[in-house]
PDB file of N, CA and C in Angstrom:
ATOM      1  N   GLY A   1     -45.958 -21.513 -48.040  1.00  0.00           N
ATOM      2  CA  GLY A   1     -47.388 -21.378 -48.046  1.00  0.00           C
ATOM      3  C   GLY A   1     -48.001 -21.831 -49.361  1.00  0.00           C
ATOM      4  N   LEU A   2     -49.277 -21.850 -49.385  1.00  0.00           N
ATOM      5  CA  LEU A   2     -50.009 -22.285 -50.583  1.00  0.00           C
ATOM      6  C   LEU A   2     -49.804 -21.379 -51.785  1.00  0.00           C
ATOM      7  N   TYR A   3     -49.409 -20.150 -51.548  1.00  0.00           N
ATOM      8  CA  TYR A   3     -49.304 -19.184 -52.640  1.00  0.00           C
ATOM      9  C   TYR A   3     -47.883 -18.651 -52.804  1.00  0.00           C
ATOM     10  N   GLY A   4     -46.919 -19.438 -52.404  1.00  0.00           N
ATOM     11  CA  GLY A   4     -45.529 -19.054 -52.565  1.00  0.00           C
ATOM     12  C   GLY A   4     -44.997 -18.264 -51.388  1.00  0.00           C
ATOM     13  N   PRO A   5     -43.767 -17.778 -51.513  1.00  0.00           N
ATOM     14  CA  PRO A   5     -43.152 -17.046 -50.405  1.00  0.00           C
ATOM     15  C   PRO A   5     -43.768 -15.666 -50.229  1.00  0.00           C
ATOM     16  N   GLY A   6     -43.713 -15.163 -49.019  1.00  0.00           N
ATOM     17  CA  GLY A   6     -44.214 -13.830 -48.743  1.00  0.00           C
ATOM     18  C   GLY A   6     -44.792 -13.737 -47.351  1.00  0.00           C
ATOM     19  N   VAL A   7     -45.318 -12.570 -47.050  1.00  0.00           N
ATOM     20  CA  VAL A   7     -45.990 -12.331 -45.782  1.00  0.00           C
ATOM     21  C   VAL A   7     -47.483 -12.464 -46.057  1.00  0.00           C
ATOM     22  N   TYR A   8     -48.158 -13.288 -45.257  1.00  0.00           N
ATOM     23  CA  TYR A   8     -49.569 -13.605 -45.471  1.00  0.00           C
ATOM     24  C   TYR A   8     -50.447 -12.791 -44.514  1.00  0.00           C
ATOM     25  N   PHE A   9     -51.527 -12.235 -45.059  1.00  0.00           N
ATOM     26  CA  PHE A   9     -52.503 -11.481 -44.287  1.00  0.00           C
ATOM     27  C   PHE A   9     -53.887 -12.026 -44.603  1.00  0.00           C
ATOM     28  N   SER A  10     -54.851 -11.737 -43.743  1.00  0.00           N
ATOM     29  CA  SER A  10     -56.223 -12.152 -43.980  1.00  0.00           C
ATOM     30  C   SER A  10     -57.171 -11.054 -43.533  1.00  0.00           C
ATOM     31  N   ASP A  11     -58.344 -11.006 -44.173  1.00  0.00           N
ATOM     32  CA  ASP A  11     -59.375 -10.071 -43.730  1.00  0.00           C
ATOM     33  C   ASP A  11     -60.279 -10.716 -42.691  1.00  0.00           C
ATOM     34  N   SER A  12     -59.943 -11.919 -42.274  1.00  0.00           N
ATOM     35  CA  SER A  12     -60.741 -12.666 -41.301  1.00  0.00           C
ATOM     36  C   SER A  12     -59.945 -12.889 -40.019  1.00  0.00           C
ATOM     37  N   PRO A  13     -60.382 -12.338 -38.893  1.00  0.00           N
ATOM     38  CA  PRO A  13     -59.672 -12.593 -37.635  1.00  0.00           C
ATOM     39  C   PRO A  13     -59.632 -14.089 -37.302  1.00  0.00           C
ATOM     40  N   GLN A  14     -60.678 -14.819 -37.653  1.00  0.00           N
ATOM     41  CA  GLN A  14     -60.697 -16.253 -37.366  1.00  0.00           C
ATOM     42  C   GLN A  14     -59.560 -16.977 -38.096  1.00  0.00           C
ATOM     43  N   LYS A  15     -59.310 -16.581 -39.342  1.00  0.00           N
ATOM     44  CA  LYS A  15     -58.224 -17.189 -40.104  1.00  0.00           C
ATOM     45  C   LYS A  15     -56.881 -16.848 -39.459  1.00  0.00           C
ATOM     46  N   ALA A  16     -56.708 -15.610 -39.067  1.00  0.00           N
ATOM     47  CA  ALA A  16     -55.454 -15.197 -38.440  1.00  0.00           C
ATOM     48  C   ALA A  16     -55.244 -15.905 -37.106  1.00  0.00           C
ATOM     49  N   LEU A  17     -56.308 -16.025 -36.314  1.00  0.00           N
ATOM     50  CA  LEU A  17     -56.190 -16.705 -35.014  1.00  0.00           C
ATOM     51  C   LEU A  17     -55.889 -18.191 -35.174  1.00  0.00           C
ATOM     52  N   HIS A  18     -56.263 -18.753 -36.293  1.00  0.00           N
ATOM     53  CA  HIS A  18     -55.961 -20.160 -36.574  1.00  0.00           C
ATOM     54  C   HIS A  18     -54.447 -20.402 -36.541  1.00  0.00           C
ATOM     55  N   TYR A  19     -53.678 -19.392 -36.952  1.00  0.00           N
ATOM     56  CA  TYR A  19     -52.225 -19.528 -36.989  1.00  0.00           C
ATOM     57  C   TYR A  19     -51.550 -19.080 -35.696  1.00  0.00           C
ATOM     58  N   ALA A  20     -52.286 -18.410 -34.825  1.00  0.00           N
ATOM     59  CA  ALA A  20     -51.723 -17.966 -33.549  1.00  0.00           C
ATOM     60  C   ALA A  20     -51.501 -19.182 -32.651  1.00  0.00           C
ATOM     61  N   LYS A  21     -50.396 -19.205 -31.988  1.00  0.00           N
ATOM     62  CA  LYS A  21     -50.116 -20.329 -31.080  1.00  0.00           C
ATOM     63  C   LYS A  21     -50.842 -20.104 -29.762  1.00  0.00           C
ATOM     64  N   THR A  22     -50.190 -20.286 -28.661  1.00  0.00           N
ATOM     65  CA  THR A  22     -50.856 -20.147 -27.367  1.00  0.00           C
ATOM     66  C   THR A  22     -51.229 -18.704 -27.057  1.00  0.00           C
ATOM     67  N   ASP A  23     -50.382 -17.754 -27.416  1.00  0.00           N
ATOM     68  CA  ASP A  23     -50.697 -16.343 -27.210  1.00  0.00           C
ATOM     69  C   ASP A  23     -51.596 -15.884 -28.347  1.00  0.00           C
ATOM     70  N   LYS A  24     -52.676 -15.230 -28.017  1.00  0.00           N
ATOM     71  CA  LYS A  24     -53.619 -14.752 -29.026  1.00  0.00           C
ATOM     72  C   LYS A  24     -53.381 -13.272 -29.292  1.00  0.00           C
ATOM     73  N   HIS A  25     -52.302 -12.991 -29.982  1.00  0.00           N
ATOM     74  CA  HIS A  25     -51.980 -11.629 -30.361  1.00  0.00           C
ATOM     75  C   HIS A  25     -52.091 -11.511 -31.879  1.00  0.00           C
ATOM     76  N   LEU A  26     -52.712 -10.437 -32.340  1.00  0.00           N
ATOM     77  CA  LEU A  26     -52.840 -10.171 -33.759  1.00  0.00           C
ATOM     78  C   LEU A  26     -52.281  -8.793 -34.055  1.00  0.00           C
ATOM     79  N   LEU A  27     -51.657  -8.664 -35.202  1.00  0.00           N
ATOM     80  CA  LEU A  27     -51.249  -7.348 -35.681  1.00  0.00           C
ATOM     81  C   LEU A  27     -52.298  -6.877 -36.675  1.00  0.00           C
ATOM     82  N   LEU A  28     -52.802  -5.678 -36.469  1.00  0.00           N
ATOM     83  CA  LEU A  28     -53.698  -5.058 -37.434  1.00  0.00           C
ATOM     84  C   LEU A  28     -52.809  -4.193 -38.315  1.00  0.00           C
ATOM     85  N   CYS A  29     -52.779  -4.522 -39.600  1.00  0.00           N
ATOM     86  CA  CYS A  29     -51.827  -3.882 -40.510  1.00  0.00           C
ATOM     87  C   CYS A  29     -52.509  -3.216 -41.687  1.00  0.00           C
ATOM     88  N   ARG A  30     -51.882  -2.183 -42.198  1.00  0.00           N
ATOM     89  CA  ARG A  30     -52.232  -1.638 -43.503  1.00  0.00           C
ATOM     90  C   ARG A  30     -51.362  -2.386 -44.504  1.00  0.00           C
ATOM     91  N   VAL A  31     -51.986  -2.867 -45.558  1.00  0.00           N
ATOM     92  CA  VAL A  31     -51.250  -3.626 -46.571  1.00  0.00           C
ATOM     93  C   VAL A  31     -51.488  -2.978 -47.927  1.00  0.00           C
ATOM     94  N   LEU A  32     -50.406  -2.622 -48.590  1.00  0.00           N
ATOM     95  CA  LEU A  32     -50.490  -2.005 -49.912  1.00  0.00           C
ATOM     96  C   LEU A  32     -50.392  -3.100 -50.963  1.00  0.00           C
ATOM     97  N   LEU A  33     -51.511  -3.412 -51.582  1.00  0.00           N
ATOM     98  CA  LEU A  33     -51.553  -4.527 -52.530  1.00  0.00           C
ATOM     99  C   LEU A  33     -51.090  -4.134 -53.927  1.00  0.00           C
ATOM    100  N   GLY A  34     -51.286  -2.881 -54.312  1.00  0.00           N
ATOM    101  CA  GLY A  34     -50.963  -2.501 -55.681  1.00  0.00           C
ATOM    102  C   GLY A  34     -51.844  -3.274 -56.650  1.00  0.00           C
ATOM    103  N   ARG A  35     -51.286  -3.709 -57.753  1.00  0.00           N
ATOM    104  CA  ARG A  35     -52.011  -4.514 -58.742  1.00  0.00           C
ATOM    105  C   ARG A  35     -51.882  -5.973 -58.334  1.00  0.00           C
ATOM    106  N   PHE A  36     -52.991  -6.572 -57.887  1.00  0.00           N
ATOM    107  CA  PHE A  36     -52.901  -7.927 -57.346  1.00  0.00           C
ATOM    108  C   PHE A  36     -53.349  -8.987 -58.349  1.00  0.00           C
ATOM    109  N   PHE A  37     -52.791 -10.161 -58.187  1.00  0.00           N
ATOM    110  CA  PHE A  37     -53.166 -11.352 -58.952  1.00  0.00           C
ATOM    111  C   PHE A  37     -54.187 -12.107 -58.115  1.00  0.00           C
ATOM    112  N   PHE A  38     -55.366 -12.403 -58.684  1.00  0.00           N
ATOM    113  CA  PHE A  38     -56.406 -13.113 -57.948  1.00  0.00           C
ATOM    114  C   PHE A  38     -56.395 -14.588 -58.325  1.00  0.00           C
ATOM    115  N   THR A  39     -56.509 -15.450 -57.311  1.00  0.00           N
ATOM    116  CA  THR A  39     -56.586 -16.888 -57.556  1.00  0.00           C
ATOM    117  C   THR A  39     -57.404 -17.555 -56.456  1.00  0.00           C
ATOM    118  N   SER A  40     -57.997 -18.676 -56.813  1.00  0.00           N
ATOM    119  CA  SER A  40     -58.631 -19.526 -55.797  1.00  0.00           C
ATOM    120  C   SER A  40     -57.927 -20.868 -55.729  1.00  0.00           C
ATOM    121  N   ASP A  41     -56.881 -21.030 -56.520  1.00  0.00           N
ATOM    122  CA  ASP A  41     -56.088 -22.262 -56.543  1.00  0.00           C
ATOM    123  C   ASP A  41     -54.711 -22.006 -55.955  1.00  0.00           C
ATOM    124  N   PRO A  42     -54.104 -23.008 -55.334  1.00  0.00           N
ATOM    125  CA  PRO A  42     -52.734 -22.841 -54.845  1.00  0.00           C
ATOM    126  C   PRO A  42     -51.814 -22.382 -55.975  1.00  0.00           C
ATOM    127  N   PHE A  43     -50.876 -21.538 -55.649  1.00  0.00           N
ATOM    128  CA  PHE A  43     -49.958 -20.970 -56.638  1.00  0.00           C
ATOM    129  C   PHE A  43     -48.536 -21.135 -56.123  1.00  0.00           C
ATOM    130  N   ARG A  44     -47.908 -22.224 -56.468  1.00  0.00           N
ATOM    131  CA  ARG A  44     -46.542 -22.488 -55.990  1.00  0.00           C
ATOM    132  C   ARG A  44     -45.561 -22.621 -57.145  1.00  0.00           C
ATOM    133  N   ARG A  45     -45.942 -22.165 -58.297  1.00  0.00           N
ATOM    134  CA  ARG A  45     -45.154 -22.391 -59.498  1.00  0.00           C
ATOM    135  C   ARG A  45     -43.749 -21.801 -59.429  1.00  0.00           C
ATOM    136  N   THR A  46     -43.600 -20.705 -58.774  1.00  0.00           N
ATOM    137  CA  THR A  46     -42.327 -20.008 -58.763  1.00  0.00           C
ATOM    138  C   THR A  46     -42.190 -19.181 -57.487  1.00  0.00           C
ATOM    139  N   SER A  47     -41.004 -18.755 -57.202  1.00  0.00           N
ATOM    140  CA  SER A  47     -40.803 -17.904 -56.030  1.00  0.00           C
ATOM    141  C   SER A  47     -41.107 -16.446 -56.345  1.00  0.00           C
ATOM    142  N   ARG A  48     -41.313 -16.139 -57.615  1.00  0.00           N
ATOM    143  CA  ARG A  48     -41.635 -14.761 -58.020  1.00  0.00           C
ATOM    144  C   ARG A  48     -43.138 -14.602 -58.162  1.00  0.00           C
ATOM    145  N   LEU A  49     -43.604 -13.377 -58.012  1.00  0.00           N
ATOM    146  CA  LEU A  49     -45.011 -13.092 -58.274  1.00  0.00           C
ATOM    147  C   LEU A  49     -45.300 -13.317 -59.752  1.00  0.00           C
ATOM    148  N   PRO A  50     -46.542 -13.663 -60.101  1.00  0.00           N
ATOM    149  CA  PRO A  50     -46.862 -13.915 -61.506  1.00  0.00           C
ATOM    150  C   PRO A  50     -46.677 -12.660 -62.360  1.00  0.00           C
ATOM    151  N   CYS A  51     -46.399 -12.877 -63.632  1.00  0.00           N
ATOM    152  CA  CYS A  51     -46.258 -11.740 -64.541  1.00  0.00           C
ATOM    153  C   CYS A  51     -47.640 -11.253 -64.973  1.00  0.00           C
ATOM    154  N   ILE A  52     -47.686  -9.999 -65.420  1.00  0.00           N
ATOM    155  CA  ILE A  52     -48.942  -9.375 -65.836  1.00  0.00           C
ATOM    156  C   ILE A  52     -49.576 -10.146 -66.994  1.00  0.00           C
ATOM    157  N   GLU A  53     -48.775 -10.795 -67.793  1.00  0.00           N
ATOM    158  CA  GLU A  53     -49.257 -11.571 -68.946  1.00  0.00           C
ATOM    159  C   GLU A  53     -49.500 -13.028 -68.564  1.00  0.00           C
ATOM    160  N   TYR A  54     -49.899 -13.265 -67.324  1.00  0.00           N
ATOM    161  CA  TYR A  54     -50.013 -14.626 -66.780  1.00  0.00           C
ATOM    162  C   TYR A  54     -50.861 -15.554 -67.647  1.00  0.00           C
ATOM    163  N   ASN A  55     -51.964 -15.075 -68.194  1.00  0.00           N
ATOM    164  CA  ASN A  55     -52.860 -15.944 -68.975  1.00  0.00           C
ATOM    165  C   ASN A  55     -52.235 -16.445 -70.268  1.00  0.00           C
ATOM    166  N   THR A  56     -51.268 -15.718 -70.791  1.00  0.00           N
ATOM    167  CA  THR A  56     -50.644 -16.137 -72.047  1.00  0.00           C
ATOM    168  C   THR A  56     -49.184 -16.538 -71.885  1.00  0.00           C
ATOM    169  N   CYS A  57     -48.526 -16.074 -70.839  1.00  0.00           N
ATOM    170  CA  CYS A  57     -47.114 -16.368 -70.626  1.00  0.00           C
ATOM    171  C   CYS A  57     -46.974 -17.464 -69.581  1.00  0.00           C
ATOM    172  N   ARG A  58     -46.364 -18.543 -69.917  1.00  0.00           N
ATOM    173  CA  ARG A  58     -46.200 -19.661 -68.974  1.00  0.00           C
ATOM    174  C   ARG A  58     -44.726 -19.898 -68.630  1.00  0.00           C
ATOM    175  N   GLN A  59     -43.916 -18.868 -68.782  1.00  0.00           N
ATOM    176  CA  GLN A  59     -42.501 -18.998 -68.491  1.00  0.00           C
ATOM    177  C   GLN A  59     -42.224 -18.604 -67.046  1.00  0.00           C
ATOM    178  N   ASP A  60     -41.336 -19.332 -66.398  1.00  0.00           N
ATOM    179  CA  ASP A  60     -40.937 -18.951 -65.037  1.00  0.00           C
ATOM    180  C   ASP A  60     -40.047 -17.713 -65.057  1.00  0.00           C
ATOM    181  N   VAL A  61     -39.288 -17.560 -66.134  1.00  0.00           N
ATOM    182  CA  VAL A  61     -38.416 -16.399 -66.273  1.00  0.00           C
ATOM    183  C   VAL A  61     -38.843 -15.652 -67.531  1.00  0.00           C
ATOM    184  N   CYS A  62     -39.305 -14.430 -67.356  1.00  0.00           N
ATOM    185  CA  CYS A  62     -39.704 -13.603 -68.496  1.00  0.00           C
ATOM    186  C   CYS A  62     -39.410 -12.149 -68.155  1.00  0.00           C
ATOM    187  N   SER A  63     -39.568 -11.292 -69.123  1.00  0.00           N
ATOM    188  CA  SER A  63     -39.266  -9.870 -68.911  1.00  0.00           C
ATOM    189  C   SER A  63     -40.524  -9.029 -68.693  1.00  0.00           C
ATOM    190  N   HIS A  64     -41.683  -9.658 -68.571  1.00  0.00           N
ATOM    191  CA  HIS A  64     -42.922  -8.914 -68.343  1.00  0.00           C
ATOM    192  C   HIS A  64     -42.937  -8.293 -66.950  1.00  0.00           C
ATOM    193  N   ASP A  65     -43.736  -7.241 -66.809  1.00  0.00           N
ATOM    194  CA  ASP A  65     -43.957  -6.657 -65.486  1.00  0.00           C
ATOM    195  C   ASP A  65     -44.635  -7.694 -64.593  1.00  0.00           C
ATOM    196  N   ARG A  66     -44.463  -7.549 -63.292  1.00  0.00           N
ATOM    197  CA  ARG A  66     -45.020  -8.487 -62.315  1.00  0.00           C
ATOM    198  C   ARG A  66     -46.176  -7.854 -61.542  1.00  0.00           C
ATOM    199  N   PHE A  67     -47.092  -8.699 -61.082  1.00  0.00           N
ATOM    200  CA  PHE A  67     -48.102  -8.227 -60.155  1.00  0.00           C
ATOM    201  C   PHE A  67     -47.407  -7.809 -58.866  1.00  0.00           C
ATOM    202  N   SER A  68     -48.061  -6.962 -58.080  1.00  0.00           N
ATOM    203  CA  SER A  68     -47.483  -6.465 -56.827  1.00  0.00           C
ATOM    204  C   SER A  68     -47.765  -7.387 -55.650  1.00  0.00           C
ATOM    205  N   SER A  69     -48.834  -8.211 -55.752  1.00  0.00           N
ATOM    206  CA  SER A  69     -49.247  -9.059 -54.638  1.00  0.00           C
ATOM    207  C   SER A  69     -50.199 -10.136 -55.162  1.00  0.00           C
ATOM    208  N   ILE A  70     -50.617 -11.001 -54.261  1.00  0.00           N
ATOM    209  CA  ILE A  70     -51.593 -12.042 -54.588  1.00  0.00           C
ATOM    210  C   ILE A  70     -52.784 -11.893 -53.655  1.00  0.00           C
ATOM    211  N   ARG A  71     -53.973 -11.954 -54.215  1.00  0.00           N
ATOM    212  CA  ARG A  71     -55.212 -12.030 -53.420  1.00  0.00           C
ATOM    213  C   ARG A  71     -55.791 -13.405 -53.688  1.00  0.00           C
ATOM    214  N   ALA A  72     -55.933 -14.184 -52.642  1.00  0.00           N
ATOM    215  CA  ALA A  72     -56.424 -15.553 -52.796  1.00  0.00           C
ATOM    216  C   ALA A  72     -57.711 -15.733 -52.008  1.00  0.00           C
ATOM    217  N   ARG A  73     -58.633 -16.421 -52.604  1.00  0.00           N
ATOM    218  CA  ARG A  73     -59.853 -16.842 -51.910  1.00  0.00           C
ATOM    219  C   ARG A  73     -59.907 -18.348 -52.105  1.00  0.00           C
ATOM    220  N   PRO A  74     -59.382 -19.096 -51.130  1.00  0.00           N
ATOM    221  CA  PRO A  74     -59.324 -20.551 -51.278  1.00  0.00           C
ATOM    222  C   PRO A  74     -60.703 -21.141 -51.554  1.00  0.00           C
ATOM    223  N   ALA A  75     -60.782 -21.947 -52.595  1.00  0.00           N
ATOM    224  CA  ALA A  75     -62.048 -22.565 -52.984  1.00  0.00           C
ATOM    225  C   ALA A  75     -62.568 -23.515 -51.907  1.00  0.00           C
ATOM    226  N   ALA A  76     -61.662 -24.025 -51.076  1.00  0.00           N
ATOM    227  CA  ALA A  76     -62.057 -24.996 -50.051  1.00  0.00           C
ATOM    228  C   ALA A  76     -63.076 -24.427 -49.071  1.00  0.00           C
ATOM    229  N   ASP A  77     -62.932 -23.151 -48.716  1.00  0.00           N
ATOM    230  CA  ASP A  77     -63.920 -22.586 -47.790  1.00  0.00           C
ATOM    231  C   ASP A  77     -64.597 -21.334 -48.340  1.00  0.00           C
ATOM    232  N   GLY A  78     -63.897 -20.541 -49.131  1.00  0.00           N
ATOM    233  CA  GLY A  78     -64.489 -19.372 -49.751  1.00  0.00           C
ATOM    234  C   GLY A  78     -64.993 -18.308 -48.802  1.00  0.00           C
ATOM    235  N   ARG A  79     -64.646 -18.395 -47.526  1.00  0.00           N
ATOM    236  CA  ARG A  79     -65.171 -17.452 -46.531  1.00  0.00           C
ATOM    237  C   ARG A  79     -64.237 -16.286 -46.245  1.00  0.00           C
ATOM    238  N   HIS A  80     -63.023 -16.370 -46.647  1.00  0.00           N
ATOM    239  CA  HIS A  80     -62.075 -15.303 -46.320  1.00  0.00           C
ATOM    240  C   HIS A  80     -61.126 -15.075 -47.483  1.00  0.00           C
ATOM    241  N   ASN A  81     -60.472 -13.944 -47.451  1.00  0.00           N
ATOM    242  CA  ASN A  81     -59.431 -13.632 -48.421  1.00  0.00           C
ATOM    243  C   ASN A  81     -58.080 -13.732 -47.746  1.00  0.00           C
ATOM    244  N   GLU A  82     -57.096 -14.121 -48.519  1.00  0.00           N
ATOM    245  CA  GLU A  82     -55.718 -14.046 -48.062  1.00  0.00           C
ATOM    246  C   GLU A  82     -54.991 -13.107 -49.004  1.00  0.00           C
ATOM    247  N   PHE A  83     -54.072 -12.336 -48.445  1.00  0.00           N
ATOM    248  CA  PHE A  83     -53.295 -11.372 -49.212  1.00  0.00           C
ATOM    249  C   PHE A  83     -51.824 -11.668 -48.959  1.00  0.00           C
ATOM    250  N   ILE A  84     -51.056 -11.794 -50.034  1.00  0.00           N
ATOM    251  CA  ILE A  84     -49.653 -12.160 -49.896  1.00  0.00           C
ATOM    252  C   ILE A  84     -48.814 -11.089 -50.580  1.00  0.00           C
ATOM    253  N   VAL A  85     -47.870 -10.533 -49.841  1.00  0.00           N
ATOM    254  CA  VAL A  85     -46.935  -9.556 -50.393  1.00  0.00           C
ATOM    255  C   VAL A  85     -45.520 -10.073 -50.160  1.00  0.00           C
ATOM    256  N   GLN A  86     -44.610  -9.662 -51.027  1.00  0.00           N
ATOM    257  CA  GLN A  86     -43.231 -10.123 -50.894  1.00  0.00           C
ATOM    258  C   GLN A  86     -42.273  -9.032 -50.442  1.00  0.00           C
ATOM    259  N   GLU A  87     -42.724  -7.794 -50.477  1.00  0.00           N
ATOM    260  CA  GLU A  87     -41.856  -6.685 -50.080  1.00  0.00           C
ATOM    261  C   GLU A  87     -42.268  -6.157 -48.713  1.00  0.00           C
ATOM    262  N   LYS A  88     -41.305  -5.998 -47.821  1.00  0.00           N
ATOM    263  CA  LYS A  88     -41.629  -5.535 -46.464  1.00  0.00           C
ATOM    264  C   LYS A  88     -42.216  -4.138 -46.453  1.00  0.00           C
ATOM    265  N   ASP A  89     -41.915  -3.328 -47.455  1.00  0.00           N
ATOM    266  CA  ASP A  89     -42.446  -1.966 -47.515  1.00  0.00           C
ATOM    267  C   ASP A  89     -43.931  -1.928 -47.876  1.00  0.00           C
ATOM    268  N   GLN A  90     -44.525  -3.070 -48.175  1.00  0.00           N
ATOM    269  CA  GLN A  90     -45.941  -3.120 -48.540  1.00  0.00           C
ATOM    270  C   GLN A  90     -46.852  -3.305 -47.332  1.00  0.00           C
ATOM    271  N   CYS A  91     -46.273  -3.476 -46.149  1.00  0.00           N
ATOM    272  CA  CYS A  91     -47.119  -3.670 -44.968  1.00  0.00           C
ATOM    273  C   CYS A  91     -46.631  -2.781 -43.828  1.00  0.00           C
ATOM    274  N   TYR A  92     -47.619  -2.261 -43.097  1.00  0.00           N
ATOM    275  CA  TYR A  92     -47.333  -1.363 -41.993  1.00  0.00           C
ATOM    276  C   TYR A  92     -48.182  -1.767 -40.798  1.00  0.00           C
ATOM    277  N   PRO A  93     -47.576  -2.342 -39.757  1.00  0.00           N
ATOM    278  CA  PRO A  93     -48.343  -2.702 -38.561  1.00  0.00           C
ATOM    279  C   PRO A  93     -48.818  -1.446 -37.836  1.00  0.00           C
ATOM    280  N   GLU A  94     -50.106  -1.400 -37.524  1.00  0.00           N
ATOM    281  CA  GLU A  94     -50.652  -0.234 -36.831  1.00  0.00           C
ATOM    282  C   GLU A  94     -51.009  -0.517 -35.383  1.00  0.00           C
ATOM    283  N   PHE A  95     -51.597  -1.686 -35.121  1.00  0.00           N
ATOM    284  CA  PHE A  95     -52.044  -1.991 -33.776  1.00  0.00           C
ATOM    285  C   PHE A  95     -51.711  -3.436 -33.420  1.00  0.00           C
ATOM    286  N   LEU A  96     -51.411  -3.653 -32.164  1.00  0.00           N
ATOM    287  CA  LEU A  96     -51.273  -5.002 -31.616  1.00  0.00           C
ATOM    288  C   LEU A  96     -52.552  -5.283 -30.838  1.00  0.00           C
ATOM    289  N   LEU A  97     -53.268  -6.308 -31.237  1.00  0.00           N
ATOM    290  CA  LEU A  97     -54.522  -6.675 -30.577  1.00  0.00           C
ATOM    291  C   LEU A  97     -54.305  -7.898 -29.713  1.00  0.00           C
ATOM    292  N   VAL A  98     -54.782  -7.853 -28.492  1.00  0.00           N
ATOM    293  CA  VAL A  98     -54.734  -8.998 -27.598  1.00  0.00           C
ATOM    294  C   VAL A  98     -56.149  -9.551 -27.541  1.00  0.00           C
ATOM    295  N   VAL A  99     -56.320 -10.805 -27.967  1.00  0.00           N
ATOM    296  CA  VAL A  99     -57.636 -11.419 -28.055  1.00  0.00           C
ATOM    297  C   VAL A  99     -57.839 -12.308 -26.850  1.00  0.00           C
ATOM    298  N   LYS A 100     -58.929 -12.056 -26.128  1.00  0.00           N
ATOM    299  CA  LYS A 100     -59.263 -12.887 -24.973  1.00  0.00           C
ATOM    300  C   LYS A 100     -60.446 -13.776 -25.345  1.00  0.00           C
ATOM    301  N   THR A 101     -60.299 -15.062 -25.101  1.00  0.00           N
ATOM    302  CA  THR A 101     -61.377 -15.983 -25.408  1.00  0.00           C
ATOM    303  C   THR A 101     -62.091 -16.379 -24.111  1.00  0.00           C
ATOM    304  N   ALA A 102     -63.355 -16.632 -24.245  1.00  0.00           N
ATOM    305  CA  ALA A 102     -64.155 -16.982 -23.045  1.00  0.00           C
ATOM    306  C   ALA A 102     -63.941 -18.423 -22.642  1.00  0.00           C
TER     307      ALA A 102
END
């Protein structure tokens, strides 16, 4: 993905449905973001989440603490947020939604 490896979520059903294939099923999930890194630019620099000292530390391998997740608002459209987590324990599916289109 544009923001590295992880599970991608959106606060926009339209964005989520964009990725749905023929079946229009969505999972409504609780996502624990913790301390998130915000960006509007693609972030593919590393497979790890950025370090807390991101503005001053440009090393791929460092001993700084890491952000818990990424919150992205792509500059291309700016209409939705994307949330990326790397740990499965950060997301909890609550409902399966079946979307019917007219």
